[in-house]
Coordinates of C-alpha atoms (C1' of nucleotides) in Angstrom, one line a residue:
Chain A
M1428 CA 57.9 14.8 -57.8
N1429 CA 57.1 11.8 -55.1
G1430 CA 53.1 10.7 -55.0
N1431 CA 52.7 12.8 -51.5
F1432 CA 50.5 15.6 -51.0
T1433 CA 50.5 18.7 -52.9
K1434 CA 48.7 21.5 -53.4
L1435 CA 45.3 21.8 -54.8
R1436 CA 44.6 23.6 -57.9
G1437 CA 44.6 27.2 -58.5
M1438 CA 46.2 27.1 -54.7
K1439 CA 50.3 28.5 -54.4
D1440 CA 52.3 28.7 -51.1
I1441 CA 54.0 32.0 -50.5
L1442 CA 57.6 31.2 -49.3
P1443 CA 60.5 33.4 -47.2
D1444 CA 61.7 34.6 -50.5
E1445 CA 58.6 35.9 -51.6
I1446 CA 57.1 37.1 -48.5
E1447 CA 58.9 40.3 -48.4
L1448 CA 57.3 41.6 -51.2
W1449 CA 53.6 40.7 -49.6
Q1450 CA 54.0 42.1 -46.6
R1451 CA 55.5 45.5 -48.4
V1452 CA 52.5 45.6 -50.2
E1453 CA 50.1 44.7 -47.4
K1454 CA 51.7 47.2 -45.6
A1455 CA 51.7 50.0 -48.0
F1456 CA 47.9 50.0 -47.8
I1457 CA 47.7 49.4 -44.2
E1458 CA 49.6 52.7 -43.7
V1459 CA 47.9 54.5 -46.1
C1460 CA 44.5 53.7 -45.0
E1461 CA 45.1 54.7 -40.9
I1462 CA 46.1 57.9 -42.4
F1463 CA 43.1 58.6 -44.1
G1464 CA 40.5 57.3 -41.2
F1465 CA 39.9 54.1 -42.4
K1466 CA 39.6 50.9 -39.3
E1467 CA 39.8 47.3 -40.2
I1468 CA 37.2 45.2 -40.2
R1469 CA 38.0 41.3 -40.0
T1470 CA 34.9 39.2 -41.2
P1471 CA 34.4 35.5 -42.1
I1472 CA 35.9 34.0 -44.9
L1473 CA 32.6 31.2 -44.4
E1474 CA 29.2 33.4 -45.2
N1475 CA 25.6 31.4 -46.0
K1476 CA 25.7 31.2 -49.5
Y1477 CA 22.8 33.4 -50.1
L1478 CA 24.6 35.9 -49.0
F1479 CA 26.7 36.4 -52.3
V1480 CA 24.0 35.5 -54.1
R1481 CA 21.9 38.2 -53.4
G1482 CA 24.7 40.8 -52.9
I1483 CA 26.4 39.6 -55.9
G1484 CA 23.6 38.9 -58.1
A1485 CA 22.0 35.5 -59.2
T1486 CA 22.6 35.8 -62.3
S1487 CA 26.3 36.5 -62.3
D1488 CA 29.1 34.1 -63.1
I1489 CA 30.8 34.7 -59.7
V1490 CA 27.8 33.2 -58.8
M1491 CA 26.4 30.4 -61.0
K1492 CA 30.0 28.8 -61.6
E1493 CA 32.7 30.1 -59.6
M1494 CA 31.8 30.2 -56.0
Y1495 CA 33.4 27.3 -53.3
E1496 CA 30.1 25.9 -51.5
F1497 CA 29.4 23.1 -49.4
K1498 CA 26.9 21.9 -46.8
D1499 CA 27.7 21.8 -43.7
K1500 CA 26.7 18.5 -41.1
K1501 CA 23.4 20.1 -40.4
G1502 CA 22.8 20.6 -44.0
R1503 CA 23.2 24.5 -44.5
E1504 CA 24.5 25.5 -47.2
I1505 CA 28.2 27.7 -46.9
A1506 CA 30.4 29.5 -49.8
L1507 CA 33.7 30.3 -49.4
R1508 CA 33.6 34.1 -49.7
P1509 CA 34.0 35.2 -53.1
E1510 CA 34.8 39.1 -53.2
G1511 CA 35.0 40.7 -49.9
T1512 CA 31.8 43.2 -50.2
A1513 CA 28.8 41.6 -49.3
S1514 CA 30.5 40.4 -45.9
V1515 CA 31.5 43.5 -45.1
V1516 CA 28.0 45.0 -46.2
R1517 CA 26.6 42.4 -44.1
A1518 CA 28.2 43.2 -41.2
Y1519 CA 27.8 46.7 -41.9
I1520 CA 23.8 45.9 -41.5
E1521 CA 23.9 43.4 -38.6
N1522 CA 25.5 45.1 -36.7
K1523 CA 24.0 48.4 -36.9
V1524 CA 26.7 50.3 -37.5
Y1525 CA 24.7 53.4 -38.8
I1526 CA 23.5 54.4 -35.8
T1527 CA 26.3 55.3 -34.4
K1528 CA 28.7 56.5 -37.5
K1529 CA 27.4 58.8 -39.9
I1530 CA 30.2 57.9 -42.1
A1531 CA 32.3 54.5 -41.8
R1532 CA 35.3 53.9 -43.4
F1533 CA 36.5 50.0 -43.4
Y1534 CA 39.3 48.6 -44.8
Y1535 CA 39.6 44.6 -44.7
Y1536 CA 42.5 41.9 -46.3
G1537 CA 42.6 38.4 -46.8
P1538 CA 42.3 35.6 -49.0
M1539 CA 39.2 35.0 -51.8
F1540 CA 38.0 32.7 -53.4
R1541 CA 36.8 31.5 -56.7
Y1542 CA 36.6 28.2 -58.5
D1543 CA 37.4 29.3 -62.5
R1544 CA 40.2 28.1 -64.1
P1545 CA 43.7 29.2 -63.3
Q1546 CA 45.7 31.6 -65.7
K1547 CA 48.3 34.6 -65.8
G1548 CA 47.4 36.2 -62.1
R1549 CA 43.9 34.4 -61.6
Y1550 CA 43.7 31.9 -59.1
R1551 CA 41.4 30.0 -56.8
Q1552 CA 42.5 31.8 -53.8
F1553 CA 43.7 35.1 -54.2
Y1554 CA 43.7 37.7 -51.7
Q1555 CA 42.1 41.3 -52.0
F1556 CA 42.9 44.4 -50.0
G1557 CA 39.9 46.8 -50.2
V1558 CA 38.1 49.7 -48.4
E1559 CA 34.3 50.4 -48.3
T1560 CA 33.1 53.9 -47.3
F1561 CA 29.5 54.0 -45.7
G1562 CA 27.1 56.7 -46.3
G1563 CA 28.8 59.2 -48.1
K1564 CA 27.0 60.6 -51.2
H1565 CA 29.0 63.3 -52.0
P1566 CA 31.6 62.7 -55.3
F1567 CA 34.4 63.0 -53.2
F1568 CA 34.6 59.8 -51.0
D1569 CA 34.7 58.5 -54.2
G1570 CA 37.8 60.4 -55.4
E1571 CA 39.2 59.8 -51.8
I1572 CA 39.2 55.7 -51.8
V1573 CA 41.1 56.9 -55.4
Q1574 CA 43.8 58.6 -53.9
I1575 CA 44.0 56.3 -52.1
L1576 CA 44.9 53.4 -54.2
D1577 CA 46.8 56.2 -55.9
I1578 CA 49.1 56.3 -52.6
S1579 CA 49.3 52.9 -52.3
L1580 CA 50.1 51.9 -55.6
K1581 CA 52.9 54.7 -55.7
K1582 CA 54.7 54.4 -52.4
I1583 CA 54.7 49.9 -53.2
G1584 CA 57.2 51.5 -56.0
I1585 CA 54.3 51.3 -59.2
E1586 CA 54.6 54.2 -61.3
N1587 CA 52.8 53.2 -64.6
F1588 CA 49.6 52.7 -63.9
V1589 CA 46.1 54.7 -65.0
F1590 CA 42.6 55.1 -63.4
I1591 CA 40.6 54.1 -66.0
V1592 CA 37.0 55.8 -64.8
N1593 CA 32.8 55.9 -65.9
S1594 CA 29.5 56.2 -64.3
L1595 CA 27.2 53.9 -64.8
G1596 CA 24.1 56.4 -64.1
C1597 CA 22.3 56.0 -61.0
R1598 CA 19.5 52.9 -60.8
I1599 CA 17.2 54.9 -63.1
C1600 CA 19.1 56.5 -65.7
K1601 CA 21.7 52.9 -65.7
N1602 CA 18.1 51.3 -66.5
K1603 CA 16.9 53.5 -69.4
Y1604 CA 20.6 53.5 -71.1
V1605 CA 20.2 49.4 -70.5
E1606 CA 16.9 49.5 -72.0
Q1607 CA 17.9 51.9 -75.0
I1608 CA 21.2 50.1 -76.3
K1609 CA 19.7 46.7 -76.0
K1610 CA 17.3 47.8 -78.7
N1611 CA 20.1 49.3 -80.8
L1612 CA 22.0 46.1 -80.0
Q1613 CA 19.4 44.1 -81.5
E1614 CA 18.4 45.3 -84.1
K1615 CA 22.2 44.2 -85.7
I1616 CA 22.8 41.7 -83.2
D1617 CA 23.8 39.1 -86.0
K1618 CA 26.5 40.9 -86.6
F1619 CA 28.0 40.2 -83.1
C1620 CA 29.9 37.0 -82.0
E1621 CA 28.0 34.2 -80.0
D1622 CA 29.0 35.2 -76.5
C1623 CA 27.5 38.9 -77.0
K1624 CA 24.3 37.4 -78.7
I1625 CA 23.9 35.9 -75.3
R1626 CA 25.3 39.3 -73.6
I1627 CA 22.6 41.6 -75.1
E1628 CA 19.5 39.9 -73.7
K1629 CA 21.1 39.0 -70.4
N1630 CA 23.2 42.0 -70.0
P1631 CA 24.1 44.4 -72.4
L1632 CA 26.4 46.3 -70.9
R1633 CA 29.0 43.6 -70.7
V1634 CA 28.9 43.6 -74.7
F1635 CA 31.2 47.2 -74.1
D1636 CA 34.2 44.2 -72.0
C1637 CA 34.3 42.0 -75.4
K1638 CA 37.7 41.8 -76.8
N1639 CA 36.5 40.8 -80.2
T1640 CA 37.3 43.4 -82.6
F1641 CA 34.3 43.9 -84.8
C1642 CA 32.6 43.3 -82.0
K1643 CA 34.2 46.1 -80.9
E1644 CA 33.4 48.0 -84.5
N1645 CA 30.1 47.8 -84.1
L1646 CA 30.1 49.8 -80.8
K1647 CA 31.3 53.0 -82.0
E1648 CA 27.6 53.8 -83.3
V1649 CA 26.1 53.0 -80.0
P1650 CA 25.9 56.1 -77.7
S1651 CA 27.8 56.5 -74.4
I1652 CA 26.3 55.9 -70.7
L1653 CA 27.6 59.5 -70.3
N1654 CA 25.0 61.1 -72.5
Y1655 CA 22.6 59.0 -70.6
L1656 CA 23.2 60.2 -67.4
C1657 CA 20.6 62.0 -64.9
D1658 CA 21.5 65.8 -63.8
D1659 CA 22.4 64.9 -60.7
C1660 CA 24.4 61.4 -62.6
K1661 CA 25.9 64.5 -64.5
N1662 CA 26.9 66.8 -61.9
H1663 CA 28.4 63.4 -59.4
F1664 CA 30.8 62.2 -62.0
D1665 CA 31.6 65.8 -63.2
T1666 CA 32.7 66.5 -59.2
F1667 CA 34.5 63.1 -59.2
V1668 CA 36.4 63.9 -61.9
N1669 CA 37.4 67.4 -60.8
F1670 CA 38.7 65.7 -57.9
L1671 CA 40.8 63.7 -60.1
L1672 CA 42.1 66.5 -61.6
K1673 CA 42.8 68.8 -58.4
F1674 CA 44.7 65.3 -57.0
N1675 CA 46.9 65.3 -60.1
I1676 CA 45.5 61.5 -60.3
N1677 CA 46.7 59.9 -63.7
F1678 CA 43.1 58.7 -65.6
S1679 CA 41.2 58.7 -68.3
I1680 CA 37.4 58.2 -69.5
N1681 CA 36.6 55.2 -70.8
S1682 CA 32.8 54.9 -71.0
N1683 CA 32.6 51.6 -71.7
L1684 CA 34.5 50.4 -68.5
V1685 CA 31.1 48.6 -67.0
R1686 CA 32.7 46.2 -64.4
G1687 CA 31.4 42.4 -64.0
L1688 CA 29.4 43.0 -60.7
D1689 CA 25.7 44.4 -61.1
Y1690 CA 25.8 46.4 -57.8
Y1691 CA 27.4 49.3 -59.4
T1692 CA 25.9 53.1 -59.6
R1693 CA 27.4 55.8 -60.8
T1694 CA 31.3 55.9 -60.2
V1695 CA 33.2 52.9 -61.2
F1696 CA 36.7 52.4 -62.3
E1697 CA 40.0 50.2 -62.5
V1698 CA 43.7 50.5 -62.2
S1699 CA 45.2 49.5 -65.3
T1700 CA 48.6 48.7 -65.9
E1701 CA 50.5 49.6 -69.5
K1702 CA 52.4 46.8 -69.8
D1703 CA 49.0 44.5 -68.9
D1704 CA 45.9 44.9 -69.9
I1705 CA 44.9 42.7 -66.9
A1706 CA 43.6 45.1 -63.8
I1707 CA 45.2 45.3 -60.4
A1708 CA 42.5 46.9 -58.8
G1709 CA 38.9 47.9 -59.2
G1710 CA 36.1 49.3 -57.5
G1711 CA 33.0 51.5 -57.8
R1712 CA 29.8 53.2 -55.6
Y1713 CA 26.6 51.1 -55.0
D1714 CA 24.5 53.0 -53.5
N1715 CA 21.5 50.4 -53.7
L1716 CA 22.7 47.5 -52.2
V1717 CA 22.8 47.8 -48.3
E1718 CA 19.2 48.5 -49.0
E1719 CA 18.7 45.5 -51.6
M1720 CA 20.5 43.6 -48.8
G1721 CA 18.1 44.6 -46.0
G1722 CA 19.8 47.4 -44.8
P1723 CA 18.3 51.0 -44.3
D1724 CA 18.8 53.1 -47.9
I1725 CA 22.7 53.9 -47.6
P1726 CA 24.9 55.2 -50.1
A1727 CA 28.5 53.9 -50.1
V1728 CA 31.5 53.0 -52.5
G1729 CA 34.7 51.0 -52.6
F1730 CA 37.4 49.0 -54.3
A1731 CA 39.3 45.6 -54.0
A1732 CA 42.9 45.7 -54.6
G1733 CA 44.4 42.1 -55.8
I1734 CA 47.4 41.5 -54.2
D1735 CA 48.5 38.3 -56.1
R1736 CA 48.7 40.7 -59.3
I1737 CA 50.5 43.5 -57.3
V1738 CA 53.2 41.0 -55.8
Q1739 CA 52.8 39.4 -59.7
F1740 CA 53.7 43.2 -61.4
I1741 CA 57.0 44.1 -58.4
K1742 CA 58.5 41.0 -58.7
K1743 CA 61.0 41.6 -61.2
E1744 CA 62.6 44.5 -59.6
D1745 CA 65.5 44.0 -57.4
K1746 CA 64.6 44.0 -53.4
E1747 CA 66.8 45.7 -51.3
E1748 CA 66.1 43.5 -48.9
K1749 CA 67.4 43.9 -45.0
K1750 CA 69.7 41.5 -43.8
P1751 CA 71.0 40.4 -40.7
V1752 CA 74.4 40.5 -39.3
Y1753 CA 76.3 36.9 -39.2
F1754 CA 77.7 35.9 -36.4
I1755 CA 80.3 32.9 -36.3
L1756 CA 81.0 31.8 -32.9
L1757 CA 84.4 29.3 -33.3
G1758 CA 84.1 27.0 -29.9
N1759 CA 82.2 26.8 -27.2
N1760 CA 83.3 29.7 -25.1
A1761 CA 83.0 32.2 -28.0
K1762 CA 79.4 30.6 -28.7
L1763 CA 78.3 31.3 -24.6
K1764 CA 80.0 35.0 -25.0
G1765 CA 78.2 35.4 -28.5
L1766 CA 74.7 34.7 -26.8
E1767 CA 75.0 37.4 -24.1
I1768 CA 75.7 39.8 -27.3
L1769 CA 73.0 37.8 -29.0
K1770 CA 70.4 38.8 -26.3
E1771 CA 71.7 42.4 -25.9
C1772 CA 70.9 42.8 -29.8
I1773 CA 67.4 41.5 -29.5
K1774 CA 66.9 44.0 -27.0
E1775 CA 68.5 46.6 -29.5
K1776 CA 66.3 45.2 -32.4
I1777 CA 69.7 44.1 -34.5
M1778 CA 68.8 41.7 -36.7
V1779 CA 71.3 38.3 -36.3
E1780 CA 71.8 35.3 -37.7
V1781 CA 73.3 32.2 -36.2
D1782 CA 74.4 28.9 -36.8
Y1783 CA 75.0 27.1 -34.1
E1784 CA 77.0 23.9 -35.5
E1785 CA 81.1 24.0 -35.1
R1786 CA 81.9 24.6 -38.4
S1787 CA 85.6 25.7 -39.7
L1788 CA 85.8 29.9 -40.1
S1789 CA 85.9 29.3 -44.1
D1790 CA 82.2 27.0 -43.7
N1791 CA 80.9 29.8 -42.1
L1792 CA 82.1 32.9 -44.1
R1793 CA 81.1 31.0 -47.3
I1794 CA 77.3 30.3 -45.5
A1795 CA 77.2 34.1 -45.5
N1796 CA 78.5 34.8 -48.7
K1797 CA 76.0 32.4 -49.7
I1798 CA 73.3 34.0 -47.6
G1799 CA 74.1 37.5 -49.2
V1800 CA 74.7 39.3 -45.6
K1801 CA 77.0 42.3 -45.3
W1802 CA 78.2 41.9 -42.3
C1803 CA 79.8 39.0 -40.0
L1804 CA 80.7 38.9 -36.3
I1805 CA 83.1 36.9 -35.9
L1806 CA 84.5 35.7 -32.4
G1807 CA 86.5 32.5 -31.2
D1808 CA 89.6 31.6 -28.4
N1809 CA 91.8 34.1 -30.0
E1810 CA 89.6 37.5 -29.7
I1811 CA 87.9 36.6 -26.5
E1812 CA 91.5 36.5 -25.2
K1813 CA 92.5 40.2 -26.7
G1814 CA 88.4 40.6 -25.2
I1815 CA 87.3 42.4 -28.7
M1816 CA 85.1 40.9 -31.5
I1817 CA 86.0 41.3 -34.9
L1818 CA 83.3 42.6 -38.0
K1819 CA 84.2 41.8 -41.1
N1820 CA 82.1 43.6 -43.8
M1821 CA 81.7 40.9 -46.9
K1822 CA 81.6 43.2 -49.7
D1823 CA 85.2 44.3 -49.9
G1824 CA 86.4 42.0 -47.2
Y1825 CA 87.7 45.0 -44.6
Q1826 CA 87.5 43.6 -41.4
I1827 CA 87.5 45.9 -37.9
E1828 CA 88.3 44.7 -34.4
V1829 CA 86.0 46.4 -31.5
N1830 CA 86.5 46.0 -28.0
E1831 CA 83.4 44.2 -26.6
K1832 CA 82.2 46.9 -24.2
E1833 CA 81.8 48.7 -27.8
I1834 CA 80.4 45.9 -30.0
I1835 CA 76.8 46.7 -29.1
K1836 CA 76.8 50.1 -30.2
K1837 CA 79.1 49.6 -33.4
L1838 CA 76.0 47.0 -34.8
K1839 CA 73.7 49.8 -34.2
E1840 CA 76.2 52.0 -36.4
I1841 CA 76.9 49.1 -39.4
T1842 CA 73.4 48.0 -39.2
K1843 CA 71.8 51.7 -40.2
C1844 CA 73.2 52.4 -43.3
Chain B
rG714 C1' 32.9 25.1 -68.6
rU715 C1' 35.9 25.5 -73.6
rG716 C1' 40.8 24.8 -76.3
rA717 C1' 45.6 25.1 -77.2
rG718 C1' 51.3 24.1 -75.4
rU719 C1' 54.0 21.8 -71.2
rG720 C1' 55.3 17.8 -67.1
rU721 C1' 62.6 14.2 -67.4
rA722 C1' 67.8 15.5 -60.8
rG723 C1' 66.8 21.0 -56.3
rC724 C1' 66.7 25.1 -60.2
rU725 C1' 66.5 25.8 -66.1
rC726 C1' 66.1 22.3 -69.8
rA727 C1' 68.5 18.3 -74.0
rG728 C1' 67.0 13.5 -75.6
rC729 C1' 62.0 12.2 -78.9
rG730 C1' 61.7 3.6 -80.0
rG731 C1' 68.3 0.5 -77.9
rU732 C1' 72.7 1.2 -71.0
rA733 C1' 69.2 8.5 -68.0
rG734 C1' 71.9 13.6 -69.8
rA735 C1' 74.0 19.1 -69.9
rG736 C1' 74.5 23.3 -67.4
rC737 C1' 73.6 25.7 -62.4
rA738 C1' 72.9 25.0 -57.6
rC739 C1' 74.4 21.3 -53.8
rU740 C1' 78.3 17.7 -50.9
rG741 C1' 83.2 16.6 -50.2
rG742 C1' 88.9 17.6 -51.5
rA743 C1' 92.9 21.1 -53.4
rC744 C1' 92.5 25.2 -48.9
rU745 C1' 93.5 22.3 -40.2
rG746 C1' 90.9 30.4 -37.8
rU747 C1' 89.6 34.1 -43.5
rG748 C1' 84.2 33.7 -47.9
rG749 C1' 83.8 35.3 -53.2
rC750 C1' 88.0 32.8 -58.6
rU751 C1' 90.0 27.9 -60.2
rC752 C1' 90.6 22.8 -60.4
rC753 C1' 88.9 17.4 -59.0
rA754 C1' 86.1 14.7 -56.8
rG755 C1' 80.8 13.1 -55.3
rG756 C1' 75.4 11.8 -54.7
rA757 C1' 71.4 12.5 -57.0
rG758 C1' 66.0 11.1 -60.5
rU759 C1' 59.7 4.5 -60.2
rC760 C1' 61.4 10.9 -67.8
rG761 C1' 53.9 13.5 -63.1
rG762 C1' 50.8 9.0 -62.7
rG763 C1' 47.8 4.6 -64.5
rG764 C1' 46.6 1.3 -68.4
rG765 C1' 48.3 -0.1 -74.3
rU766 C1' 51.2 -1.2 -78.5
rU767 C1' 56.3 -3.8 -79.0
rC768 C1' 61.4 -8.4 -78.4
rG769 C1' 62.8 -3.2 -75.9
rA770 C1' 58.8 2.8 -74.1
rA771 C1' 61.3 9.5 -71.6
rU772 C1' 60.3 8.9 -76.9
rC773 C1' 54.3 5.8 -79.8
rC774 C1' 48.8 5.8 -78.2
rC775 C1' 44.4 6.4 -75.2
rC776 C1' 43.0 7.6 -70.0
rU777 C1' 43.9 10.6 -65.8
rC778 C1' 46.2 14.7 -63.0
rA779 C1' 49.1 19.0 -62.5
rC780 C1' 51.2 23.3 -64.6
rU781 C1' 51.1 27.7 -68.5
rC782 C1' 48.6 30.0 -71.9
rA783 C1' 43.6 32.1 -74.4
rC784 C1' 38.2 31.9 -74.3
rC785 C1' 34.3 33.0 -70.9
rC786 C1' 34.3 35.8 -66.5
rC787 C1' 37.2 38.5 -62.7
rA788 C1' 41.3 41.1 -58.7

RNA sequence: GUGAGUGUAGCUCAGCGGUAGAGCACUGGACUGUGGCUCCAGGAGUCGGGGGUUCGAAUCCCCUCACUCACCCCA
């Protein structure tokens, strides 16, 4: 409320109260990925601007109007990464990973930057967790990453979500289809909204994304891309779908799903939650990108999950947070004695919180109550004389006297449950 | 980039031309080694910022910044 510094537009601070949720989400993804043999990769946040121009597409909105870009002191054109795939592909090619690894599985996590106007679930700095598998053509590689997403989200505690899946076909059938619907749509171009008129010329597939009801109505007569797939693409999609069925993954096919990034081929998918129409994760196959970016002809598939959106989604559940044992040390002798116990606790990984200020027992209990701890350890001159310590349960007020020799054992016991 | 709405105490908000308010939170006390309940008292704000109209602006007008939501686009 003072006139000092405030955070930049579209950015946010994540305070300790919330960080626990973030860590839970991050941990779940990492654990699942590691089980599936994915290895972490960390790439720089700053890259040559043209990496993204080439990777994402010069005409995409991300590149045209949403990139944070600047010139460095030597006049080089730099951009803050707006997504993760381009950087990982760059690193994969630059380090020639394909020579030693037939199949390379990566996961990454970190901030991405897009200069667009903030709104619900959308920030200028946001966090993505993503995976990329290079070198695998088989549809089960697509299935595998869907499964990773599925398991991770369930582990986090999200249940009500569904995978929307589709196939865009390979370069050949995709292009054929685009030409076809471009013709179809042009015939009745007057019936579409202004935005769609531009889309029909520039990128006809995107018309399927329009939320306008009469545009949607007009699309009903347009043939589905699934009818235009070549035999190989069709087989690929069928096998992928069978994988999902086999593993009981909740999905629905929607031939209108096209995804915004131009590099996708064949499989594309999104995770949508029932409550919101906002997607919490999305991904797909990009069989041509590695080659287009100067590498060998290697197929790949990946996804990116919006961690901000996932955290937002699980926010309302109450969190069973681990609480420390609150040490109440009355007087100097108790403080010294308490510190010895504290040292043991650190060794035993028992979570502890101490306020070293000189306060009355009442004050201490009041503070402990406010923090919401389950247990207090009370130690004063009386206890020291008797060689005991008091453990007080803050829920029911019940307290027990514990011999100081037994205290660590007892602390371990009570913090377990 | 376009459109709409909101900025008043730490938080949620009332006031909408005439002395800056409430609830919750906070601090102290009743209660000096036993918290949660209750009661009493207290601290707190250039009313987002700048300019204008007016005897007088939190209130009306203009500009600006931020937030929220929608569009574009996307995670």
